[in-house]
Short mmCIF file of C-alpha atoms in Angstrom, two decimals:
data_model
loop_
_atom_site.label_atom_id
_atom_site.label_comp_id
_atom_site.label_asym_id
_atom_site.label_seq_id
_atom_site.Cartn_x
_atom_site.Cartn_y
_atom_site.Cartn_z
CA UNK A 35 45.40 145.26 137.97
CA UNK A 36 44.55 148.98 135.72
CA UNK A 37 45.12 152.08 137.37
CA UNK A 38 45.60 155.64 136.13
CA UNK A 39 46.26 158.70 138.04
CA UNK A 40 45.93 162.09 137.11
CA UNK A 41 45.93 166.06 138.55
CA UNK A 42 42.40 166.07 139.88
CA UNK A 43 42.88 169.86 138.77
CA UNK A 44 44.91 172.45 137.03
CA UNK A 45 44.58 176.05 136.19
CA UNK A 46 46.53 178.04 133.45
CA UNK A 47 46.00 181.57 132.00
CA UNK A 48 44.82 182.22 129.49
CA UNK A 49 47.92 182.15 126.28
CA UNK A 50 50.26 179.73 128.24
CA UNK A 51 51.54 176.54 127.32
CA UNK A 52 49.70 174.03 130.05
CA UNK A 53 51.30 170.04 130.11
CA UNK A 54 48.48 167.10 131.26
CA UNK A 55 50.68 164.73 132.61
CA UNK A 56 48.94 160.95 133.06
CA UNK A 57 50.68 157.79 134.25
CA UNK A 58 48.58 154.07 133.10
CA UNK A 59 49.47 150.75 134.35
CA UNK A 60 47.35 148.24 132.32
CA UNK A 61 47.56 144.47 130.88
CA UNK A 62 47.63 144.63 127.85
CA UNK A 63 48.51 147.42 125.64
CA UNK A 64 47.50 148.68 122.43
CA UNK A 65 47.87 153.17 122.20
CA UNK A 66 47.14 155.38 125.12
CA UNK A 67 44.17 158.00 123.47
CA UNK A 68 43.20 162.02 125.27
CA UNK A 69 39.80 162.99 125.29
CA UNK A 70 38.06 166.38 126.27
CA UNK A 71 35.32 166.46 127.83
CA UNK A 72 33.22 169.97 128.73
CA UNK A 73 31.25 170.07 131.11
CA UNK A 74 27.40 167.28 130.44
CA UNK A 75 29.22 166.81 126.61
CA UNK A 76 30.15 162.98 125.04
CA UNK A 77 34.32 163.00 125.40
CA UNK A 78 35.85 164.51 122.17
CA UNK A 79 39.05 162.77 120.62
CA UNK A 80 42.11 164.53 120.76
CA UNK A 81 45.59 162.41 120.42
CA UNK A 82 46.06 158.80 119.70
CA UNK A 83 49.66 157.58 120.90
CA UNK A 84 50.87 154.22 119.82
CA UNK A 85 54.85 154.82 119.82
CA UNK A 86 57.53 156.28 121.83
CA UNK A 87 57.61 159.95 121.69
CA UNK A 88 55.98 163.37 120.15
CA UNK A 89 52.55 163.44 118.28
CA UNK A 90 52.21 166.71 116.84
CA UNK A 91 48.10 168.27 115.70
CA UNK A 92 48.04 172.20 116.21
CA UNK A 93 47.93 173.59 119.60
CA UNK A 94 47.86 169.75 120.74
CA UNK A 95 50.53 167.83 121.24
CA UNK A 96 50.56 164.60 123.84
CA UNK A 97 53.57 162.46 124.34
CA UNK A 98 54.26 158.56 125.35
CA UNK A 99 56.24 156.73 126.83
CA UNK A 100 55.56 152.97 127.44
CA UNK A 101 58.68 151.94 129.24
CA UNK A 102 57.93 154.04 131.31
CA UNK A 103 53.78 154.05 131.49
CA UNK A 104 53.93 157.39 130.83
CA UNK A 105 52.14 160.33 129.27
CA UNK A 106 51.51 163.52 128.69
CA UNK A 107 49.59 166.51 127.42
CA UNK A 108 50.30 169.90 125.79
CA UNK A 109 47.81 172.67 125.13
CA UNK A 110 49.54 175.43 124.08
CA UNK A 111 48.65 179.30 123.48
CA UNK A 112 44.94 178.66 125.98
CA UNK A 113 41.58 179.47 124.79
CA UNK A 114 39.46 180.00 127.30
CA UNK A 115 37.64 177.30 125.37
CA UNK A 116 39.77 175.20 126.10
CA UNK A 117 37.82 174.55 129.80
CA UNK A 118 37.26 171.07 130.00
CA UNK A 119 38.32 167.70 131.46
CA UNK A 120 40.77 166.17 129.84
CA UNK A 121 40.89 162.30 129.57
CA UNK A 122 44.14 160.04 129.30
CA UNK A 123 42.68 156.54 127.90
CA UNK A 124 44.39 153.87 127.51
CA UNK A 125 43.35 151.10 124.78
CA UNK A 126 44.09 148.62 127.19
CA UNK A 127 43.88 143.90 128.01
CA UNK A 128 41.43 143.09 125.92
CA UNK A 129 39.85 144.17 122.12
CA UNK A 130 39.57 147.68 121.93
CA UNK A 131 38.10 148.69 124.75
CA UNK A 132 38.87 151.72 126.36
CA UNK A 133 39.79 152.82 129.91
CA UNK A 134 39.29 156.26 131.79
CA UNK A 135 40.42 157.92 134.10
CA UNK A 136 39.00 160.08 136.14
CA UNK A 137 40.08 163.30 134.06
CA UNK A 138 41.98 166.31 134.98
CA UNK A 139 39.34 169.03 135.39
CA UNK A 140 41.65 171.85 133.52
CA UNK A 141 40.25 176.05 134.22
CA UNK A 142 42.21 179.08 131.61
CA UNK A 143 41.69 182.51 134.12
CA UNK A 144 41.96 185.35 131.46
CA UNK B 267 30.98 165.95 109.31
CA UNK B 268 29.51 162.29 110.47
CA UNK B 269 28.33 161.77 114.02
CA UNK B 270 27.16 158.87 116.18
CA UNK B 271 23.41 160.08 117.10
CA UNK B 272 21.80 158.70 120.32
CA UNK B 273 17.73 158.88 121.44
CA UNK B 274 16.96 160.54 123.89
CA UNK B 275 18.53 163.03 125.07
CA UNK B 276 17.14 162.60 128.25
CA UNK B 277 15.01 159.23 130.14
CA UNK B 278 13.08 159.39 132.72
CA UNK B 279 11.94 155.81 134.37
CA UNK B 280 10.26 154.17 137.22
CA UNK B 281 12.83 152.03 139.51
CA UNK B 282 12.19 147.86 137.77
CA UNK B 283 10.63 149.38 134.12
CA UNK B 284 12.49 148.47 130.88
CA UNK B 285 14.27 151.34 129.12
CA UNK B 286 15.86 150.50 126.01
CA UNK B 287 18.32 153.37 125.26
CA UNK B 288 19.18 154.15 120.74
CA UNK B 289 22.00 155.04 118.95
CA UNK B 290 22.81 155.37 115.51
CA UNK B 291 26.63 154.85 114.40
CA UNK B 292 28.64 156.17 111.66
CA UNK B 293 27.52 154.74 108.53
CA UNK B 294 30.77 153.10 107.80
CA UNK B 295 31.80 152.15 111.51
CA UNK B 296 32.42 148.25 112.33
CA UNK B 297 32.66 148.75 115.88
CA UNK B 298 30.22 149.62 118.64
CA UNK B 299 30.32 150.40 122.67
CA UNK B 300 28.47 151.20 125.34
CA UNK B 301 29.78 153.52 128.21
CA UNK B 302 28.55 155.25 131.44
CA UNK B 303 29.30 157.92 133.15
CA UNK B 304 27.19 158.33 136.68
CA UNK B 305 27.96 162.25 137.72
CA UNK B 306 30.58 163.01 139.24
CA UNK B 307 32.37 159.89 137.77
CA UNK B 308 34.55 158.39 135.11
CA UNK B 309 33.72 157.11 132.16
CA UNK B 310 33.13 152.90 132.39
CA UNK B 311 32.73 150.88 130.03
CA UNK B 312 30.11 148.23 129.62
CA UNK B 313 30.58 146.57 126.25
CA UNK B 314 31.55 145.78 122.39
CA UNK B 315 30.17 144.55 119.48
CA UNK B 316 30.95 143.09 116.95
CA UNK B 317 29.90 141.55 113.76
CA UNK B 318 26.28 140.71 115.25
CA UNK B 319 28.35 139.88 118.83
CA UNK B 320 29.46 141.14 122.36
CA UNK B 321 33.43 141.25 121.61
CA UNK B 322 33.51 142.34 125.41
CA UNK B 323 31.35 143.12 128.45
CA UNK B 324 32.46 144.79 131.47
CA UNK B 325 31.82 143.33 135.07
CA UNK B 326 29.11 146.47 135.12
CA UNK B 327 26.91 144.55 132.01
CA UNK B 328 25.42 141.55 134.15
CA UNK B 329 22.74 140.08 133.50
CA UNK B 330 19.99 143.23 133.48
CA UNK B 331 21.67 144.62 130.35
CA UNK B 332 21.78 143.23 126.81
CA UNK B 333 22.56 145.00 123.44
CA UNK B 334 21.78 144.48 120.46
CA UNK B 335 21.55 145.07 116.92
CA UNK B 336 18.51 145.73 114.89
CA UNK B 337 18.71 146.40 111.61
CA UNK B 338 21.80 147.83 109.55
CA UNK B 339 22.16 151.57 111.39
CA UNK B 340 20.33 151.43 114.88
CA UNK B 341 22.54 149.61 117.92
CA UNK B 342 20.29 149.63 121.03
CA UNK B 343 21.21 149.30 124.72
CA UNK B 344 18.48 147.89 127.46
CA UNK B 345 18.38 147.51 130.39
CA UNK B 346 15.44 145.42 131.49
CA UNK B 347 14.49 146.20 135.61
CA UNK B 348 16.81 149.71 136.06
CA UNK B 349 17.83 150.70 140.02
CA UNK B 350 18.68 153.40 141.19
CA UNK B 351 22.33 153.14 140.47
CA UNK B 352 21.32 152.77 136.77
CA UNK B 353 20.64 156.51 136.80
CA UNK B 354 24.25 158.30 134.42
CA UNK B 355 25.21 158.89 131.41
CA UNK B 356 24.84 156.84 128.77
CA UNK B 357 27.19 157.18 125.76
CA UNK B 358 27.92 155.34 122.70
CA UNK B 359 30.64 155.20 120.45
CA UNK B 360 31.09 153.99 117.52
CA UNK B 361 35.38 152.87 115.60
CA UNK B 362 35.85 152.20 111.62
CA UNK B 363 38.11 149.01 111.98
CA UNK B 364 41.62 147.44 113.07
CA UNK B 365 43.03 149.18 109.33
CA UNK B 366 42.43 151.53 110.26
CA UNK B 367 45.13 153.57 112.87
CA UNK B 368 43.85 153.17 116.54
CA UNK B 369 40.68 152.12 115.49
CA UNK B 370 39.15 155.74 117.03
CA UNK B 371 36.60 156.21 118.88
CA UNK B 372 33.73 158.84 118.42
CA UNK B 373 30.89 158.97 120.99
CA UNK B 374 27.86 160.43 121.18
CA UNK B 375 26.38 162.97 122.88
CA UNK B 376 24.73 160.44 125.82
CA UNK B 377 21.36 159.56 126.57
CA UNK B 378 21.16 160.90 130.22
CA UNK B 379 18.82 158.52 132.06
CA UNK B 380 17.52 159.15 135.19
CA UNK B 381 15.50 156.25 137.72
CA UNK B 382 13.00 157.28 140.30
#
């Protein structure tokens, strides 16, 4: 089967660091993506991991452990505009489809 | 920056009517997708399309759904006889090729379909 677990909601303060965890089980694995989705808008690509380890991209970093079926997204120097849902999306079992989790709704407060 | 464009942004239809949702993928991309998101729920994969044929489809993508690439630029999703439960945001996405790292999928802004 396919299962993706992320916290439903998180809150953080502007300027802080937040880590959003994701555990997954998929039939087949071809990498894991993180997308950002503001309410009513399209998912926007943030990061991609296919090998174990940390990928850094500006204020955003993503980590993957394939053996543990675990990933996290790290957001640094939080800004108000980072308030959005963050979607963990393994690419599994099949050609190219993304399997989205329910997402973590992050609220950044002043 | 190239982007995926979708039209219309909002489509209202009566139950039982046919609708066609239109997408123009990024021009040099080879893979095309449709996803949907029912209000308050997660994004769900519908279908992927490559080399002028469906490469994968989900259980949601039943006989009521079809996709077509009628020319070199458009990619359409047709729902033959809409049901109330088809009301959702429909996202089109495209990705470049398997040779590109990750074959990242880029999403359009979506078409909100409201079935009355």
